[in-house]
Amino acid sequence: MSLYAVLGHPIDHSLSPRIHEAFGVLTGRVVRYERREVHPGGLAHALRTFASEGGRGANITVPLKGEAFALAARTTARAQRARAVNTLSWEGEAWAGDNTDGAGLVCDLTVNYGWPLEGRRIVLLGAGGAAQGIIGPLLDQGIAHLAIFNRTLERARNVAESCADARVGVIGSGTGSDTPPFDIVINATAAGLAGSLPMIPGIPDAFFHDVIAYDLMYGPKARDFLGYARAHGARAVADGLGMLVEQAAESFQVWHGVRPPTAPVLTRLRSEIGGG
Ligand code: ATR
């Protein structure tokens, strides 16, 4: 039987095996899906072992998405735009790379929450791998403006420049990008991993007035940021659990050719994790 896995570090608490096995049940397949602890620099070796054991598909998570992009023999356009791979498929002799993160976020915002993105003004906190992976898919939705706000201004500038899109600006660079009102604030920093708020000096309270605040992390790691956003005027908040389930559904479709229903899986995980 084909084998699937999620590879990354840390990986102990990954929900991906549960999600993919639930999708298997919902679509009438038996899915064998494992977690594998892989440290930076170790992906090539881990993938060789995995393929020899029957591995046919792998989800790649923090901190290996860039490494997976470099290793893939072929990559989709959306992976190239993100310069990161979260979904690998074995093609007999080599791995093909895709990136389903941005599609997962867009699906969660627009379908699960029913928040259309067209014409929206968005603040993006962070300019690392997670942030870069979602900018293209947000622009594709016809957003009006995306203002990047990062602890290290230079990194935000580089990311904005590489987008080469007049709708993308940088907060703090004096380009007029920092004018509220905004509609959505997305936290794509890694601050929640350490259980902290994004320490971005000078983020004005006005940025949160009447916005939807979304954190790419879920559960306890998103709690501080979403609580802060609510206390500073956000009208709705959401963590990234739906994005996690939707990106998994996209990966499942890449591997099995069918998109599984996500609502039952999301409802069950939400009742265990709480928040939202
Ligand atoms: P990932 O792939 O998870 O995005 P990354 O590429 O290392 O990881 O990027 C981490 C992002 O979180 C960066 O935008 C980083 O800001 P810097 O560019 O200034 O390093 C941001 N970040 C991490 N910890 C943070 C903190 N405590 N406060 C604010 N931003 C933080």
Coordinates of C-alpha atoms and ligand atoms in Angstrom, one line a residue:
M1 CA 0.0 0.0 0.0
S2 CA 1.2 3.5 -0.8
L3 CA 2.7 5.4 2.1
Y4 CA 2.3 9.2 2.9
A5 CA 3.9 11.3 5.6
V6 CA 4.5 14.8 6.9
L7 CA 8.2 15.7 7.4
G8 CA 9.5 18.5 9.5
H9 CA 10.8 19.6 12.9
P10 CA 9.2 19.7 15.4
I11 CA 6.6 17.2 14.2
D12 CA 5.2 15.4 17.3
H13 CA 2.0 17.4 17.4
S14 CA 1.3 17.6 13.7
L15 CA -2.4 17.0 13.0
S16 CA -1.7 16.0 9.4
P17 CA -1.9 12.2 9.9
R18 CA -5.4 12.5 11.6
I19 CA -6.6 14.9 8.8
H20 CA -5.4 12.6 6.0
E21 CA -6.7 9.5 7.6
A22 CA -10.1 11.2 8.1
F23 CA -10.1 12.3 4.4
G24 CA -9.4 8.6 3.5
V25 CA -12.4 7.4 5.4
L26 CA -14.6 10.1 3.9
T27 CA -13.6 9.2 0.4
G28 CA -13.5 5.4 0.9
R29 CA -9.8 4.9 0.9
V30 CA -7.4 3.4 3.4
V31 CA -4.6 6.0 3.8
R32 CA -1.4 5.2 5.6
Y33 CA 0.1 8.5 6.8
E34 CA 3.0 9.0 9.2
R35 CA 4.9 11.8 10.9
R36 CA 8.7 11.9 10.4
E37 CA 11.1 14.1 12.3
V38 CA 13.6 15.6 9.9
H39 CA 16.1 18.4 10.8
P40 CA 17.3 21.0 8.4
G41 CA 19.8 19.6 5.9
G42 CA 18.3 16.1 6.3
L43 CA 15.5 16.1 3.8
A44 CA 17.3 14.5 0.8
H45 CA 18.3 11.5 2.9
A46 CA 14.9 11.2 4.6
L47 CA 13.1 11.3 1.2
R48 CA 15.4 8.6 -0.3
T49 CA 14.5 6.3 2.7
F50 CA 10.9 7.2 2.5
A51 CA 10.6 6.4 -1.3
S52 CA 12.4 3.1 -0.8
E53 CA 9.8 2.2 1.9
G54 CA 6.9 2.9 -0.5
G55 CA 6.5 6.7 0.2
R56 CA 4.4 8.2 -2.6
G57 CA 3.5 11.6 -1.2
A58 CA 4.9 13.9 1.5
N59 CA 3.8 17.1 3.2
I60 CA 6.7 19.3 4.1
T61 CA 6.4 21.7 7.0
V62 CA 8.6 24.1 9.0
P63 CA 11.6 24.4 8.5
L64 CA 12.0 22.4 5.3
K65 CA 9.8 24.1 2.7
G66 CA 12.7 25.9 1.1
E67 CA 14.8 22.7 1.1
A68 CA 11.9 20.8 -0.5
F69 CA 11.7 23.4 -3.2
A70 CA 15.4 23.0 -4.0
L71 CA 15.1 19.2 -4.0
A72 CA 12.1 18.8 -6.3
A73 CA 12.9 17.9 -9.9
R74 CA 9.8 19.7 -11.1
T75 CA 7.7 22.3 -9.4
T76 CA 4.3 23.9 -10.1
A77 CA 3.8 27.6 -10.9
R78 CA 2.3 28.2 -7.4
A79 CA 5.4 26.6 -5.8
Q80 CA 7.7 28.6 -7.9
R81 CA 5.9 31.8 -6.9
A82 CA 6.2 30.9 -3.2
R83 CA 9.7 29.6 -3.7
A84 CA 8.6 26.9 -1.2
V85 CA 7.1 23.4 -1.4
N86 CA 4.7 21.8 1.0
T87 CA 3.5 18.9 -1.1
L88 CA 5.8 16.3 -2.8
S89 CA 4.6 13.5 -5.1
W90 CA 6.8 10.6 -6.1
E91 CA 7.0 10.3 -9.9
G92 CA 8.9 7.0 -10.1
E93 CA 12.4 8.5 -10.2
A94 CA 12.1 11.9 -8.6
W95 CA 9.9 14.2 -6.5
A96 CA 7.5 16.8 -8.0
G97 CA 6.8 19.8 -5.8
D98 CA 3.7 21.8 -5.3
N99 CA 2.5 24.4 -2.7
T100 CA -1.1 24.2 -1.4
D101 CA -0.7 26.7 1.5
G102 CA -2.0 29.8 -0.3
A103 CA -4.9 27.9 -1.8
G104 CA -5.7 26.6 1.7
L105 CA -5.8 30.1 3.2
V106 CA -7.9 31.6 0.4
C107 CA -10.4 28.7 0.7
D108 CA -10.7 29.1 4.5
L109 CA -11.2 32.9 4.2
T110 CA -13.6 32.9 1.3
V111 CA -15.5 29.6 1.6
N112 CA -15.4 28.6 5.2
Y113 CA -15.7 32.1 6.6
G114 CA -17.5 33.7 3.7
W115 CA -15.2 36.7 3.6
P116 CA -14.6 37.8 0.0
L117 CA -11.1 39.2 -0.7
E118 CA -11.8 41.2 -3.8
G119 CA -11.1 44.9 -3.2
R120 CA -9.9 44.3 0.3
R121 CA -7.0 46.2 1.9
I122 CA -4.8 43.8 3.8
V123 CA -2.0 44.2 6.4
L124 CA 0.5 41.3 6.3
L125 CA 2.6 40.9 9.5
G126 CA 5.8 39.1 8.6
A127 CA 8.0 38.7 5.6
G128 CA 9.4 35.1 6.0
G129 CA 8.6 31.9 4.2
A130 CA 5.0 31.7 5.5
A131 CA 4.2 35.3 4.4
Q132 CA 5.8 34.9 1.0
G133 CA 3.8 31.8 0.3
I134 CA 0.5 33.6 0.6
I135 CA 1.0 36.9 -1.2
G136 CA 0.6 35.6 -4.7
P137 CA -2.7 33.7 -4.0
L138 CA -4.1 36.8 -2.2
L139 CA -3.2 39.1 -5.1
D140 CA -5.0 36.6 -7.5
Q141 CA -8.2 37.2 -5.5
G142 CA -8.3 40.8 -6.7
I143 CA -7.3 42.4 -3.4
A144 CA -6.9 46.2 -3.6
H145 CA -3.8 46.6 -1.4
L146 CA -1.3 44.5 0.6
A147 CA 0.9 46.3 3.1
I148 CA 3.7 44.3 4.6
F149 CA 4.8 45.1 8.2
N150 CA 7.9 43.3 9.3
R151 CA 10.2 43.5 12.3
T152 CA 13.1 43.8 9.9
L153 CA 12.1 46.6 7.4
E154 CA 14.7 45.6 4.9
R155 CA 13.3 42.1 4.5
A156 CA 9.8 43.5 3.9
R157 CA 11.2 45.8 1.2
N158 CA 12.9 42.9 -0.5
V159 CA 9.7 40.8 -0.5
A160 CA 7.6 43.7 -1.8
E161 CA 10.2 44.4 -4.5
S162 CA 10.2 40.8 -5.7
C163 CA 6.4 40.9 -6.0
A164 CA 6.6 43.6 -8.7
D165 CA 3.0 44.5 -8.1
A166 CA 1.9 48.1 -7.5
R167 CA -0.7 46.8 -4.9
V168 CA 2.1 45.6 -2.6
G169 CA 3.6 48.2 -0.2
V170 CA 5.7 48.3 2.9
I171 CA 4.6 49.9 6.1
G172 CA 7.3 52.1 7.7
S173 CA 9.0 52.9 4.4
G174 CA 7.2 56.3 3.9
T175 CA 5.5 55.1 0.7
G176 CA 2.0 55.9 1.9
S177 CA 1.2 52.2 2.4
D178 CA 0.4 52.7 6.0
T179 CA -3.0 54.5 5.7
P180 CA -5.9 52.9 7.5
P181 CA -8.6 51.8 7.1
F182 CA -7.7 48.2 6.5
D183 CA -10.1 45.2 6.2
I184 CA -7.9 42.3 7.2
V185 CA -4.7 41.9 9.3
I186 CA -3.0 38.5 8.8
N187 CA -0.3 37.4 11.2
A188 CA 2.3 35.4 9.3
T189 CA 5.2 35.9 11.7
A190 CA 6.7 33.0 13.6
A191 CA 6.2 34.8 16.9
G192 CA 3.4 32.5 18.1
L193 CA 5.8 29.5 17.9
A194 CA 7.6 31.0 20.9
G195 CA 4.2 31.8 22.5
S196 CA 4.6 35.5 22.0
L197 CA 3.1 38.5 20.2
P198 CA 4.8 39.8 17.1
M199 CA 7.1 42.4 18.5
I200 CA 6.6 45.0 15.8
P201 CA 7.3 48.4 17.3
G202 CA 4.8 51.0 16.5
I203 CA 2.0 49.1 15.0
P204 CA -0.8 51.6 15.4
D205 CA -4.0 50.6 17.2
A206 CA -5.9 52.1 14.2
F207 CA -4.7 49.2 12.0
F208 CA -7.0 46.9 14.0
H209 CA -10.1 49.0 14.0
D210 CA -13.0 47.0 12.7
V211 CA -10.8 44.5 10.8
I212 CA -10.9 40.7 10.5
A213 CA -7.7 39.4 12.2
Y214 CA -6.4 36.1 10.9
D215 CA -3.4 34.1 12.3
L216 CA -1.8 31.4 10.1
M217 CA -1.1 29.5 13.3
Y218 CA -3.9 27.7 15.2
G219 CA -4.9 26.9 18.7
P220 CA -2.8 28.2 21.6
K221 CA -0.1 29.6 19.3
A222 CA -2.6 32.0 17.8
R223 CA -4.3 33.0 21.0
D224 CA -2.2 36.0 22.1
F225 CA -2.3 37.7 18.7
L226 CA -6.0 37.2 18.2
G227 CA -6.7 38.4 21.8
Y228 CA -4.6 41.5 21.1
A229 CA -6.4 42.2 17.9
R230 CA -9.8 41.9 19.5
A231 CA -8.7 44.1 22.4
H232 CA -7.6 46.7 19.8
G233 CA -10.8 46.8 17.8
A234 CA -11.0 43.7 15.5
R235 CA -14.5 42.8 14.7
A236 CA -13.8 39.1 14.0
V237 CA -10.8 36.8 14.5
A238 CA -9.8 33.5 13.1
D239 CA -6.9 31.1 13.6
G240 CA -5.3 29.0 10.9
L241 CA -7.0 25.6 11.7
G242 CA -9.2 25.9 8.6
M243 CA -6.2 26.8 6.4
L244 CA -4.4 23.7 7.8
V245 CA -7.4 21.4 6.8
E246 CA -7.9 23.1 3.4
Q247 CA -4.2 22.9 2.4
A248 CA -4.3 19.2 3.4
A249 CA -7.4 18.7 1.2
E250 CA -5.5 20.3 -1.7
S251 CA -2.6 17.9 -1.1
F252 CA -5.0 15.0 -0.9
Q253 CA -6.4 16.0 -4.3
V254 CA -2.9 16.2 -5.8
W255 CA -2.2 12.6 -4.6
H256 CA -5.5 10.9 -4.9
G257 CA -7.3 12.9 -7.6
V258 CA -10.3 13.7 -5.4
R259 CA -11.0 16.7 -3.1
P260 CA -12.3 15.4 0.2
P261 CA -15.1 17.1 2.1
T262 CA -13.4 19.3 4.8
A263 CA -16.3 20.5 7.0
P264 CA -16.6 17.3 9.1
V265 CA -12.9 17.2 9.8
L266 CA -12.7 20.8 10.6
T267 CA -15.7 20.6 13.0
R268 CA -14.2 17.7 14.9
L269 CA -10.7 19.3 15.2
R270 CA -12.3 22.6 16.3
S271 CA -14.3 21.0 19.0
E272 CA -11.0 19.5 20.4
I273 CA -8.8 22.5 20.0
G274 CA -11.3 25.3 20.8
G275 CA -10.9 28.9 19.7
G276 CA -11.5 29.9 16.1
Ligands
ATR1 P1 8.5 31.1 8.4 O1 8.9 30.1 7.3 O2 7.7 30.5 9.5 O3 7.8 32.3 7.9 P2 10.9 32.6 8.7 O4 11.1 32.6 7.2 O5 12.1 32.4 9.6 O6 9.8 31.5 9.1 O7 10.2 34.0 9.0 C1 9.8 34.3 10.3 C2 9.0 35.6 10.2 O8 8.5 35.9 11.5 C3 9.9 36.8 9.9 O9 9.0 37.8 9.3 C4 10.3 37.3 11.3 O10 10.7 38.7 11.3 P3 12.2 39.1 10.9 O11 12.3 39.1 9.4 O12 12.4 40.5 11.5 O13 13.1 38.1 11.5 C5 9.1 37.1 12.0 N1 9.2 37.0 13.5 C6 9.7 35.9 14.1 N2 9.7 36.1 15.5 C7 9.1 37.3 15.6 C8 8.8 38.1 16.8 N3 9.0 37.7 18.0 N4 8.2 39.3 16.5 C9 7.9 39.8 15.3 N5 8.2 39.1 14.2 C10 8.8 37.9 14.3

